[in-house]
Structure formats: structure tokens, C-alpha cells
Amino acid sequence: MDAYVANALQAGTIMPAARTNQEDVESRPLSNFADGERIYMDGERAGQIYRVEYGAVRICRILANGRRQILAFHFGGNWFGLQAEDLRRSSAEAVGATGIKCVNIQETPGMWQGLLPVILDSFSSAQEHQLVIGRHSAIERVAAFLLEMSDRSGALCKYDLFMPRVDIADYLGLTIETVSRSLTKLKSRGVIKLNGTRGIEILNQEMLENLCM
Amino acid sequence: MDAYVANALQAGTIMPAARTNQEDVESRPLSNFADGERIYMDGERAGQIYRVEYGAVRICRILANGRRQILAFHFGGNWFGLQAEDLRRSSAEAVGATGIKCVNIQETPGMWQGLLPVILDSFSSAQEHQLVIGRHSAIERVAAFLLEMSDRSGALCKYDLFMPRVDIADYLGLTIETVSRSLTKLKSRGVIKLNGTRGIEILNQEMLENLCM
DNA sequence: CGTGCCGTTGACAGGCGTCAAGTACAGTGG
DNA sequence: CCACTGTACTTGACGCCTGTCAACGGCACG
């Protein structure tokens, strides 16, 4: 929990009551999704928010000419699907076998306030990502990605990626070939080790971090 | 006001009381900033949020190697500066002569709930921008930028840009030369007309929109 | 009228996308 | 257990887009 919002909580500007409602989520039924299955789709009416229980979710938008941009990945414990607009402007899809719980936001009073930290966090991630895709070269983007995934796997230096190369590419605004070449380059420089196609081992964290500046 | 949040308001999940507090802002003193002056800076302690009264503000991050990314522009009426973290991770600077009102968020109970639509809006803009810088060519980015600025100038087809080329470039993840060449290309295709260095006139909105897909 | 800043235009090189071929691996069926 | 097949990934060749460097033009200001 972020200090800034925590302070507001202490100061009483966010009612602690808001938190208790979030615990209702635990009792909700778990929905299971197969790899690639849609949780919601661009154009649909928005009314629910979701929490990943296991597996992963990608949020993506597809342009008329077929180009795809993955806006975010969400892993266990992450909330997603909160938005101001009436209609979905992106799709959410399972990455591998995934479990989700969902909440109808209209029927859950007090939910809003508790979700402020959630949306602030999403916003912060989106800004971070803007920086990566706006001002980084291919190898720097891949380096940033590997560090992000490491962090979100509990700061492990050895972990498995949930997603195929094409998802990494569409997240980073690159092609799969460029992602592949960048990984190979990092491997041959001794920065990382690849275990099979999804396994990542960070051998030199400092070099990776230097690439992200 | 977005329908989604408006519904929540009607349903009583957001207390109408939250709105009234926002009107306190009107009585706050107006701070004036000259072109380029900092409103807050990367690394500073965050505790206030801001509203642009006139002029414009850019939110930017600078990397160690000097590369800069502008994350967002804010114009009259826009709020900015809301974040979860304790410390600023970006800087806010005036673009041209600018007037700002600010609110200390800790001292203004009820402010949080009223700001949820604000942060949702910022989030939505950030995602939109991710798409533009992730999956669009130079000319498509410039086209999207011109349409965005048009919309935010009240959907006028003839308007003035607040910012110099370098700000456009750093917003779009391009160089000033590429921005300049893209504008020239749009001009020579008869899509836009340039009035002096800041004046924009959209001659063929449809062609611009097609470029953004 | 000189000076400095901002923007435009041109030449050139390099990074990344595109197209294509080759490799690894999991799943299926014999 | 092994061949077959399809998918995902890697690697290579090539061309284009955009970054870099440089010169030039326009405009505001002193």
C-alpha cells in the first residue's frame, strides 16, 4: 500500500469502510479461462471490475489495420477493468490458464474509494510504459521488460515468462524478430540466460538496469 | 462527465458531497508561471494537486542520458499532479504563461472521491497515448497529435499550438526534424495548413482520421 | 542591422521492420 | 518408441524509416 494514500487513510479522507467491502471479493465465484479466452471485449458495456487469482491477463487494443498494442499485463492479485467510460475501449484476454474473480461495481457501494489506489497504480504503470516505448531502443525495451517481469515475480532473478514472444513484442511496440534478436544479444553478452523458450535467468542485474537508465 | 461515473453518482456510490468540496478551489489564490517554469519537480515530495486556469502544462521525465519524454499536456480546466507515490516521479512545467490553482490534498477531506473521474481520465489518456507511440509511424503520430489538440481546443479545425516543436517531438517519441518533416508532408498533401509556426488549420479532417486508424 | 532562437530542409547512416528460411519442441497417431 | 505435424522461436538478408549531423531561413528582440 502506498504511503501517500495510506496517509490519506489515516487522515480520514478515505473511509476505512471502503476497504471492508473489498473483502467480499474473496467469497465470489472463481471463473476459469483458457489460454487466449476473452474476459471482455472492445465495444462491450463496462460494468464490472476484475481481479486475477492465478495466471495472467493482457489488455489489448487492435487497430483497423491489424496492428495490436498490449497496454498492460496483470498477474495474480492485480485488479483490472476499471474505467470511466461506458464502453470498453480495449479487450482483456487470458494468457495461459487463468482464474478471475469479478465484481459488479454498481452493486457494491463503497468500492470506489477502495479502488483509488488501484487506478493510481495502473496510471503509474502506464506512464512508466510510455517512457519505455517512447524513448528506448529495442534492446533497452527488452531489458526493461525483463526487469519488470522479474519485479512482478517477486524480484526473483530466475523466473518464467507467462507470455509468448508476440505478446512481448506487442507490449513493447516491436516485432517478434526484434524481441528475439534482443534476447539473443543479451544472452551473448552474458547478461541473461534463457532456459527453454519461457525461462529467464538474470545473470547481471546491474547491466540490465544500466540499459534502462 | 462520463456516464459510467455519473451512474455511480446516481446510485449513490459516490457521495455528492465530494463535489461541493471541489468548488472550494475557486476561492484559492492563482499562481502565475512564466514559460518553462517548474510547478513541481522529479524527486520532490508530493502533497498537492493542481488545476490549470489558463495556459498549459507539460508533465515530463528526463532520463540519465538526457532523453526526455513528455507524458501529458494539461490545458485550462485540467487537473494534474495526483499520484499514489510519496515522491514525484516526473516534473510539471509551464508551457507559455500559465496560471495554476493548487489544493493540499491531505487538508481537503472528500476531495479524493471527486478526483476519481480525474484520475480515470488521465489513465485513459495515457493508454491512448501508449497506442500512438507504440504502434504508429511518425506521420500517424503527428496526425493523431493534431487531432488531439483540435479536440482539446473545442473541436476547432483552426487553432494554435501552445508548445514548440521540441515538446511535440518529446511527446510523440520523435525528433523535431521528423515532426517538422511530417507536418510538411501533411501540408503538401493538402491535409493541413500551417499559419506561422504555431497555427494549425485542418483542411481535411477525414484524411487525418484515416491516418490514425 | 546584428544576434540568437526556432523551425525547415538536405545528406547520410543505422536500427528496426519485412520477408523468408531454418530450428526446436510439444502433441498426435502409428 | 518413433515419425509426422503444427506452432513458436531463431536467424539471415535486405530495404525503408527515422535519427543524426549540418546548413539554411525566418522572426523576435535588442
JSON list of C-alpha atoms in Angstrom, two decimals, chain A residues 3-194:
[
{"chain": "A", "resi": 3, "resn": "ALA", "atom": "CA", "xyz": [2.36, 5.82, 1.69]},
{"chain": "A", "resi": 4, "resn": "TYR", "atom": "CA", "xyz": [0.54, 8.69, 0.03]},
{"chain": "A", "resi": 5, "resn": "VAL", "atom": "CA", "xyz": [-2.82, 7.01, 0.05]},
{"chain": "A", "resi": 6, "resn": "ALA", "atom": "CA", "xyz": [-2.10, 5.44, 3.42]},
{"chain": "A", "resi": 7, "resn": "ASN", "atom": "CA", "xyz": [-1.65, 8.95, 4.82]},
{"chain": "A", "resi": 8, "resn": "ALA", "atom": "CA", "xyz": [-4.99, 9.94, 3.42]},
{"chain": "A", "resi": 9, "resn": "LEU", "atom": "CA", "xyz": [-6.48, 6.90, 5.06]},
{"chain": "A", "resi": 10, "resn": "GLN", "atom": "CA", "xyz": [-5.04, 7.91, 8.40]},
{"chain": "A", "resi": 11, "resn": "ALA", "atom": "CA", "xyz": [-6.24, 11.45, 7.89]},
{"chain": "A", "resi": 12, "resn": "GLY", "atom": "CA", "xyz": [-9.71, 10.02, 7.40]},
{"chain": "A", "resi": 13, "resn": "THR", "atom": "CA", "xyz": [-10.19, 11.34, 3.90]},
{"chain": "A", "resi": 14, "resn": "ILE", "atom": "CA", "xyz": [-10.74, 7.81, 2.67]},
{"chain": "A", "resi": 15, "resn": "MET", "atom": "CA", "xyz": [-13.24, 5.95, 4.80]},
{"chain": "A", "resi": 16, "resn": "PRO", "atom": "CA", "xyz": [-11.83, 2.70, 6.16]},
{"chain": "A", "resi": 17, "resn": "ALA", "atom": "CA", "xyz": [-15.27, 1.23, 5.44]},
{"chain": "A", "resi": 18, "resn": "ALA", "atom": "CA", "xyz": [-14.30, 1.17, 1.81]},
{"chain": "A", "resi": 19, "resn": "ARG", "atom": "CA", "xyz": [-11.74, -1.50, 2.50]},
{"chain": "A", "resi": 20, "resn": "THR", "atom": "CA", "xyz": [-14.03, -3.96, 4.19]},
{"chain": "A", "resi": 21, "resn": "ASN", "atom": "CA", "xyz": [-16.17, -4.22, 1.07]},
{"chain": "A", "resi": 22, "resn": "GLN", "atom": "CA", "xyz": [-13.21, -5.36, -0.92]},
{"chain": "A", "resi": 23, "resn": "GLU", "atom": "CA", "xyz": [-13.01, -8.44, 1.22]},
{"chain": "A", "resi": 24, "resn": "ASP", "atom": "CA", "xyz": [-16.37, -9.55, -0.14]},
{"chain": "A", "resi": 25, "resn": "VAL", "atom": "CA", "xyz": [-14.45, -10.44, -3.23]},
{"chain": "A", "resi": 26, "resn": "GLU", "atom": "CA", "xyz": [-13.00, -13.49, -1.54]},
{"chain": "A", "resi": 27, "resn": "SER", "atom": "CA", "xyz": [-16.41, -15.12, -1.40]},
{"chain": "A", "resi": 28, "resn": "ARG", "atom": "CA", "xyz": [-17.12, -14.54, -5.09]},
{"chain": "A", "resi": 29, "resn": "PRO", "atom": "CA", "xyz": [-17.04, -17.44, -7.52]},
{"chain": "A", "resi": 30, "resn": "LEU", "atom": "CA", "xyz": [-13.84, -18.07, -9.44]},
{"chain": "A", "resi": 31, "resn": "SER", "atom": "CA", "xyz": [-14.10, -18.04, -13.22]},
{"chain": "A", "resi": 32, "resn": "ASN", "atom": "CA", "xyz": [-11.57, -20.04, -15.17]},
{"chain": "A", "resi": 33, "resn": "PHE", "atom": "CA", "xyz": [-10.33, -19.05, -18.59]},
{"chain": "A", "resi": 34, "resn": "ALA", "atom": "CA", "xyz": [-8.29, -21.00, -21.12]},
{"chain": "A", "resi": 35, "resn": "ASP", "atom": "CA", "xyz": [-5.33, -19.51, -22.95]},
{"chain": "A", "resi": 36, "resn": "GLY", "atom": "CA", "xyz": [-6.43, -16.71, -25.25]},
{"chain": "A", "resi": 37, "resn": "GLU", "atom": "CA", "xyz": [-10.03, -16.63, -23.99]},
{"chain": "A", "resi": 38, "resn": "ARG", "atom": "CA", "xyz": [-11.64, -13.20, -23.75]},
{"chain": "A", "resi": 39, "resn": "ILE", "atom": "CA", "xyz": [-12.68, -11.76, -20.41]},
{"chain": "A", "resi": 40, "resn": "TYR", "atom": "CA", "xyz": [-14.14, -8.67, -22.00]},
{"chain": "A", "resi": 41, "resn": "MET", "atom": "CA", "xyz": [-14.00, -7.16, -25.42]},
{"chain": "A", "resi": 42, "resn": "ASP", "atom": "CA", "xyz": [-13.60, -3.83, -27.11]},
{"chain": "A", "resi": 43, "resn": "GLY", "atom": "CA", "xyz": [-17.01, -2.20, -27.56]},
{"chain": "A", "resi": 44, "resn": "GLU", "atom": "CA", "xyz": [-18.78, -4.12, -24.80]},
{"chain": "A", "resi": 45, "resn": "ARG", "atom": "CA", "xyz": [-20.58, -2.37, -21.99]},
{"chain": "A", "resi": 46, "resn": "ALA", "atom": "CA", "xyz": [-18.36, -1.93, -18.94]},
{"chain": "A", "resi": 47, "resn": "GLY", "atom": "CA", "xyz": [-19.80, -2.60, -15.54]},
{"chain": "A", "resi": 48, "resn": "GLN", "atom": "CA", "xyz": [-17.53, -4.99, -13.76]},
{"chain": "A", "resi": 49, "resn": "ILE", "atom": "CA", "xyz": [-14.04, -4.96, -12.47]},
{"chain": "A", "resi": 50, "resn": "TYR", "atom": "CA", "xyz": [-11.83, -7.99, -12.13]},
{"chain": "A", "resi": 51, "resn": "ARG", "atom": "CA", "xyz": [-9.10, -9.47, -10.03]},
{"chain": "A", "resi": 52, "resn": "VAL", "atom": "CA", "xyz": [-6.61, -12.04, -11.27]},
{"chain": "A", "resi": 53, "resn": "GLU", "atom": "CA", "xyz": [-6.42, -15.03, -8.94]},
{"chain": "A", "resi": 54, "resn": "TYR", "atom": "CA", "xyz": [-3.88, -17.10, -10.90]},
{"chain": "A", "resi": 55, "resn": "GLY", "atom": "CA", "xyz": [-2.37, -16.95, -14.36]},
{"chain": "A", "resi": 56, "resn": "ALA", "atom": "CA", "xyz": [-2.18, -13.69, -16.29]},
{"chain": "A", "resi": 57, "resn": "VAL", "atom": "CA", "xyz": [-4.24, -11.26, -18.33]},
{"chain": "A", "resi": 58, "resn": "ARG", "atom": "CA", "xyz": [-3.32, -8.99, -21.20]},
{"chain": "A", "resi": 59, "resn": "ILE", "atom": "CA", "xyz": [-5.17, -5.77, -22.02]},
{"chain": "A", "resi": 60, "resn": "CYS", "atom": "CA", "xyz": [-5.00, -5.05, -25.71]},
{"chain": "A", "resi": 61, "resn": "ARG", "atom": "CA", "xyz": [-6.23, -2.83, -28.45]},
{"chain": "A", "resi": 62, "resn": "ILE", "atom": "CA", "xyz": [-6.31, -3.71, -32.09]},
{"chain": "A", "resi": 63, "resn": "LEU", "atom": "CA", "xyz": [-6.20, -1.13, -34.85]},
{"chain": "A", "resi": 64, "resn": "ALA", "atom": "CA", "xyz": [-8.15, -1.36, -38.08]},
{"chain": "A", "resi": 65, "resn": "ASN", "atom": "CA", "xyz": [-5.03, -2.38, -40.00]},
{"chain": "A", "resi": 66, "resn": "GLY", "atom": "CA", "xyz": [-4.40, -5.29, -37.64]},
{"chain": "A", "resi": 67, "resn": "ARG", "atom": "CA", "xyz": [-1.66, -3.76, -35.56]},
{"chain": "A", "resi": 68, "resn": "ARG", "atom": "CA", "xyz": [-2.01, -4.68, -31.91]},
{"chain": "A", "resi": 69, "resn": "GLN", "atom": "CA", "xyz": [-0.81, -2.90, -28.79]},
{"chain": "A", "resi": 70, "resn": "ILE", "atom": "CA", "xyz": [-0.82, -4.61, -25.42]},
{"chain": "A", "resi": 71, "resn": "LEU", "atom": "CA", "xyz": [-1.43, -1.87, -22.87]},
{"chain": "A", "resi": 72, "resn": "ALA", "atom": "CA", "xyz": [-0.75, -3.90, -19.75]},
{"chain": "A", "resi": 73, "resn": "PHE", "atom": "CA", "xyz": [-0.25, -7.31, -18.22]},
{"chain": "A", "resi": 74, "resn": "HIS", "atom": "CA", "xyz": [-1.96, -8.26, -14.99]},
{"chain": "A", "resi": 75, "resn": "PHE", "atom": "CA", "xyz": [-0.89, -11.07, -12.67]},
{"chain": "A", "resi": 76, "resn": "GLY", "atom": "CA", "xyz": [-2.18, -12.71, -9.52]},
{"chain": "A", "resi": 77, "resn": "GLY", "atom": "CA", "xyz": [-3.65, -10.16, -7.12]},
{"chain": "A", "resi": 78, "resn": "ASN", "atom": "CA", "xyz": [-3.86, -7.38, -9.72]},
{"chain": "A", "resi": 79, "resn": "TRP", "atom": "CA", "xyz": [-7.14, -5.60, -10.37]},
{"chain": "A", "resi": 80, "resn": "PHE", "atom": "CA", "xyz": [-8.14, -4.52, -13.85]},
{"chain": "A", "resi": 81, "resn": "GLY", "atom": "CA", "xyz": [-11.09, -3.31, -15.88]},
{"chain": "A", "resi": 82, "resn": "LEU", "atom": "CA", "xyz": [-11.78, -0.07, -14.02]},
{"chain": "A", "resi": 83, "resn": "GLN", "atom": "CA", "xyz": [-12.60, 2.79, -16.36]},
{"chain": "A", "resi": 84, "resn": "ALA", "atom": "CA", "xyz": [-14.68, 5.92, -16.61]},
{"chain": "A", "resi": 85, "resn": "GLU", "atom": "CA", "xyz": [-16.24, 5.29, -19.99]},
{"chain": "A", "resi": 86, "resn": "ASP", "atom": "CA", "xyz": [-19.42, 3.37, -20.54]},
{"chain": "A", "resi": 87, "resn": "LEU", "atom": "CA", "xyz": [-17.96, 1.08, -23.17]},
{"chain": "A", "resi": 88, "resn": "ARG", "atom": "CA", "xyz": [-14.76, -0.94, -23.25]},
{"chain": "A", "resi": 89, "resn": "ARG", "atom": "CA", "xyz": [-12.05, 0.57, -25.39]},
{"chain": "A", "resi": 90, "resn": "SER", "atom": "CA", "xyz": [-9.80, -2.46, -25.10]},
{"chain": "A", "resi": 91, "resn": "SER", "atom": "CA", "xyz": [-10.04, -6.21, -24.70]},
{"chain": "A", "resi": 92, "resn": "ALA", "atom": "CA", "xyz": [-8.88, -8.40, -21.84]},
{"chain": "A", "resi": 93, "resn": "GLU", "atom": "CA", "xyz": [-7.64, -11.91, -22.62]},
{"chain": "A", "resi": 94, "resn": "ALA", "atom": "CA", "xyz": [-6.25, -14.76, -20.57]},
{"chain": "A", "resi": 95, "resn": "VAL", "atom": "CA", "xyz": [-2.56, -15.51, -21.03]},
{"chain": "A", "resi": 96, "resn": "GLY", "atom": "CA", "xyz": [-2.36, -19.21, -20.28]},
{"chain": "A", "resi": 97, "resn": "ALA", "atom": "CA", "xyz": [-4.85, -20.85, -17.91]},
{"chain": "A", "resi": 98, "resn": "THR", "atom": "CA", "xyz": [-6.17, -18.08, -15.73]},
{"chain": "A", "resi": 99, "resn": "GLY", "atom": "CA", "xyz": [-8.59, -17.59, -12.84]},
{"chain": "A", "resi": 100, "resn": "ILE", "atom": "CA", "xyz": [-10.56, -14.39, -12.31]},
{"chain": "A", "resi": 101, "resn": "LYS", "atom": "CA", "xyz": [-12.97, -13.00, -9.76]},
{"chain": "A", "resi": 102, "resn": "CYS", "atom": "CA", "xyz": [-15.23, -10.16, -10.73]},
{"chain": "A", "resi": 103, "resn": "VAL", "atom": "CA", "xyz": [-17.30, -7.53, -9.01]},
{"chain": "A", "resi": 104, "resn": "ASN", "atom": "CA", "xyz": [-20.23, -5.53, -10.30]},
{"chain": "A", "resi": 105, "resn": "ILE", "atom": "CA", "xyz": [-19.21, -2.05, -9.37]},
{"chain": "A", "resi": 106, "resn": "GLN", "atom": "CA", "xyz": [-22.69, -0.52, -9.27]},
{"chain": "A", "resi": 107, "resn": "GLU", "atom": "CA", "xyz": [-23.92, -3.04, -6.74]},
{"chain": "A", "resi": 108, "resn": "THR", "atom": "CA", "xyz": [-21.02, -2.64, -4.41]},
{"chain": "A", "resi": 109, "resn": "PRO", "atom": "CA", "xyz": [-21.22, 0.69, -2.59]},
{"chain": "A", "resi": 110, "resn": "GLY", "atom": "CA", "xyz": [-18.00, 1.92, -1.13]},
{"chain": "A", "resi": 111, "resn": "MET", "atom": "CA", "xyz": [-15.98, 0.02, -3.69]},
{"chain": "A", "resi": 112, "resn": "TRP", "atom": "CA", "xyz": [-14.94, 3.20, -5.49]},
{"chain": "A", "resi": 113, "resn": "GLN", "atom": "CA", "xyz": [-12.87, 4.71, -2.76]},
{"chain": "A", "resi": 114, "resn": "GLY", "atom": "CA", "xyz": [-11.00, 1.49, -2.13]},
{"chain": "A", "resi": 115, "resn": "LEU", "atom": "CA", "xyz": [-10.15, 1.34, -5.79]},
{"chain": "A", "resi": 116, "resn": "LEU", "atom": "CA", "xyz": [-8.43, 4.70, -5.93]},
{"chain": "A", "resi": 117, "resn": "PRO", "atom": "CA", "xyz": [-5.02, 3.16, -5.11]},
{"chain": "A", "resi": 118, "resn": "VAL", "atom": "CA", "xyz": [-5.68, 0.55, -7.79]},
{"chain": "A", "resi": 119, "resn": "ILE", "atom": "CA", "xyz": [-6.30, 3.07, -10.53]},
{"chain": "A", "resi": 120, "resn": "LEU", "atom": "CA", "xyz": [-3.42, 5.25, -9.38]},
{"chain": "A", "resi": 121, "resn": "ASP", "atom": "CA", "xyz": [-1.19, 2.25, -9.65]},
{"chain": "A", "resi": 122, "resn": "SER", "atom": "CA", "xyz": [-2.41, 1.43, -13.15]},
{"chain": "A", "resi": 123, "resn": "PHE", "atom": "CA", "xyz": [-1.84, 5.03, -14.13]},
{"chain": "A", "resi": 124, "resn": "SER", "atom": "CA", "xyz": [1.67, 4.98, -12.78]},
{"chain": "A", "resi": 125, "resn": "SER", "atom": "CA", "xyz": [2.44, 1.79, -14.71]},
{"chain": "A", "resi": 126, "resn": "ALA", "atom": "CA", "xyz": [1.02, 3.27, -17.89]},
{"chain": "A", "resi": 127, "resn": "GLN", "atom": "CA", "xyz": [3.27, 6.32, -17.53]},
{"chain": "A", "resi": 128, "resn": "GLU", "atom": "CA", "xyz": [6.29, 4.16, -16.89]},
{"chain": "A", "resi": 129, "resn": "HIS", "atom": "CA", "xyz": [5.48, 2.23, -20.01]},
{"chain": "A", "resi": 130, "resn": "GLN", "atom": "CA", "xyz": [5.07, 5.41, -22.04]},
{"chain": "A", "resi": 131, "resn": "LEU", "atom": "CA", "xyz": [8.65, 6.22, -21.20]},
{"chain": "A", "resi": 132, "resn": "VAL", "atom": "CA", "xyz": [9.87, 2.79, -22.27]},
{"chain": "A", "resi": 133, "resn": "ILE", "atom": "CA", "xyz": [8.13, 2.69, -25.63]},
{"chain": "A", "resi": 134, "resn": "GLY", "atom": "CA", "xyz": [8.65, 6.38, -26.32]},
{"chain": "A", "resi": 135, "resn": "ARG", "atom": "CA", "xyz": [12.32, 6.81, -25.69]},
{"chain": "A", "resi": 136, "resn": "HIS", "atom": "CA", "xyz": [14.05, 3.45, -25.58]},
{"chain": "A", "resi": 137, "resn": "SER", "atom": "CA", "xyz": [15.75, 1.35, -28.24]},
{"chain": "A", "resi": 138, "resn": "ALA", "atom": "CA", "xyz": [14.74, -2.26, -28.84]},
{"chain": "A", "resi": 139, "resn": "ILE", "atom": "CA", "xyz": [17.32, -3.79, -26.51]},
{"chain": "A", "resi": 140, "resn": "GLU", "atom": "CA", "xyz": [16.54, -1.26, -23.81]},
{"chain": "A", "resi": 141, "resn": "ARG", "atom": "CA", "xyz": [12.84, -2.05, -24.02]},
{"chain": "A", "resi": 142, "resn": "VAL", "atom": "CA", "xyz": [13.51, -5.75, -23.69]},
{"chain": "A", "resi": 143, "resn": "ALA", "atom": "CA", "xyz": [15.83, -5.12, -20.75]},
{"chain": "A", "resi": 144, "resn": "ALA", "atom": "CA", "xyz": [13.16, -3.01, -19.06]},
{"chain": "A", "resi": 145, "resn": "PHE", "atom": "CA", "xyz": [10.63, -5.73, -19.72]},
{"chain": "A", "resi": 146, "resn": "LEU", "atom": "CA", "xyz": [12.77, -8.44, -18.19]},
{"chain": "A", "resi": 147, "resn": "LEU", "atom": "CA", "xyz": [13.29, -6.34, -15.08]},
{"chain": "A", "resi": 148, "resn": "GLU", "atom": "CA", "xyz": [9.60, -5.52, -14.83]},
{"chain": "A", "resi": 149, "resn": "MET", "atom": "CA", "xyz": [8.68, -9.19, -15.05]},
{"chain": "A", "resi": 150, "resn": "SER", "atom": "CA", "xyz": [11.37, -10.05, -12.52]},
{"chain": "A", "resi": 151, "resn": "ASP", "atom": "CA", "xyz": [9.98, -7.47, -10.08]},
{"chain": "A", "resi": 152, "resn": "ARG", "atom": "CA", "xyz": [6.47, -8.74, -10.54]},
{"chain": "A", "resi": 153, "resn": "SER", "atom": "CA", "xyz": [7.60, -12.32, -9.96]},
{"chain": "A", "resi": 154, "resn": "GLY", "atom": "CA", "xyz": [8.79, -11.29, -6.52]},
{"chain": "A", "resi": 155, "resn": "ALA", "atom": "CA", "xyz": [12.15, -9.86, -7.53]},
{"chain": "A", "resi": 156, "resn": "LEU", "atom": "CA", "xyz": [13.45, -13.27, -8.50]},
{"chain": "A", "resi": 157, "resn": "CYS", "atom": "CA", "xyz": [16.42, -13.41, -10.82]},
{"chain": "A", "resi": 158, "resn": "LYS", "atom": "CA", "xyz": [15.18, -16.73, -12.21]},
{"chain": "A", "resi": 159, "resn": "TYR", "atom": "CA", "xyz": [11.62, -16.93, -13.39]},
{"chain": "A", "resi": 160, "resn": "ASP", "atom": "CA", "xyz": [9.32, -17.96, -16.21]},
{"chain": "A", "resi": 161, "resn": "LEU", "atom": "CA", "xyz": [7.55, -15.66, -18.63]},
{"chain": "A", "resi": 162, "resn": "PHE", "atom": "CA", "xyz": [3.82, -16.20, -18.88]},
{"chain": "A", "resi": 163, "resn": "MET", "atom": "CA", "xyz": [3.52, -14.95, -22.44]},
{"chain": "A", "resi": 164, "resn": "PRO", "atom": "CA", "xyz": [4.80, -15.83, -25.91]},
{"chain": "A", "resi": 165, "resn": "ARG", "atom": "CA", "xyz": [7.14, -13.57, -27.89]},
{"chain": "A", "resi": 166, "resn": "VAL", "atom": "CA", "xyz": [4.34, -12.00, -29.85]},
{"chain": "A", "resi": 167, "resn": "ASP", "atom": "CA", "xyz": [2.82, -10.65, -26.65]},
{"chain": "A", "resi": 168, "resn": "ILE", "atom": "CA", "xyz": [6.15, -9.23, -25.56]},
{"chain": "A", "resi": 169, "resn": "ALA", "atom": "CA", "xyz": [6.53, -7.62, -28.97]},
{"chain": "A", "resi": 170, "resn": "ASP", "atom": "CA", "xyz": [3.07, -6.07, -28.91]},
{"chain": "A", "resi": 171, "resn": "TYR", "atom": "CA", "xyz": [3.64, -4.84, -25.38]},
{"chain": "A", "resi": 172, "resn": "LEU", "atom": "CA", "xyz": [6.94, -3.19, -26.29]},
{"chain": "A", "resi": 173, "resn": "GLY", "atom": "CA", "xyz": [5.92, -1.86, -29.69]},
{"chain": "A", "resi": 174, "resn": "LEU", "atom": "CA", "xyz": [8.38, -4.12, -31.53]},
{"chain": "A", "resi": 175, "resn": "THR", "atom": "CA", "xyz": [8.22, -7.19, -33.78]},
{"chain": "A", "resi": 176, "resn": "ILE", "atom": "CA", "xyz": [8.83, -10.73, -32.55]},
{"chain": "A", "resi": 177, "resn": "GLU", "atom": "CA", "xyz": [12.01, -10.89, -34.59]},
{"chain": "A", "resi": 178, "resn": "THR", "atom": "CA", "xyz": [13.42, -7.83, -32.90]},
{"chain": "A", "resi": 179, "resn": "VAL", "atom": "CA", "xyz": [12.47, -9.17, -29.46]},
{"chain": "A", "resi": 180, "resn": "SER", "atom": "CA", "xyz": [14.15, -12.45, -30.29]},
{"chain": "A", "resi": 181, "resn": "ARG", "atom": "CA", "xyz": [17.30, -10.73, -31.54]},
{"chain": "A", "resi": 182, "resn": "SER", "atom": "CA", "xyz": [17.46, -8.54, -28.47]},
{"chain": "A", "resi": 183, "resn": "LEU", "atom": "CA", "xyz": [17.17, -11.53, -26.17]},
{"chain": "A", "resi": 184, "resn": "THR", "atom": "CA", "xyz": [19.92, -13.30, -28.13]},
{"chain": "A", "resi": 185, "resn": "LYS", "atom": "CA", "xyz": [22.10, -10.23, -27.84]},
{"chain": "A", "resi": 186, "resn": "LEU", "atom": "CA", "xyz": [21.56, -10.03, -24.08]},
{"chain": "A", "resi": 187, "resn": "LYS", "atom": "CA", "xyz": [22.35, -13.73, -23.82]},
{"chain": "A", "resi": 188, "resn": "SER", "atom": "CA", "xyz": [25.56, -13.48, -25.81]},
{"chain": "A", "resi": 189, "resn": "ARG", "atom": "CA", "xyz": [26.67, -10.54, -23.70]},
{"chain": "A", "resi": 190, "resn": "GLY", "atom": "CA", "xyz": [26.25, -12.72, -20.63]},
{"chain": "A", "resi": 191, "resn": "VAL", "atom": "CA", "xyz": [23.51, -10.54, -19.14]},
{"chain": "A", "resi": 192, "resn": "ILE", "atom": "CA", "xyz": [20.86, -13.24, -19.10]},
{"chain": "A", "resi": 193, "resn": "LYS", "atom": "CA", "xyz": [20.42, -16.96, -19.61]},
{"chain": "A", "resi": 194, "resn": "LEU", "atom": "CA", "xyz": [17.49, -18.48, -21.47]}
]
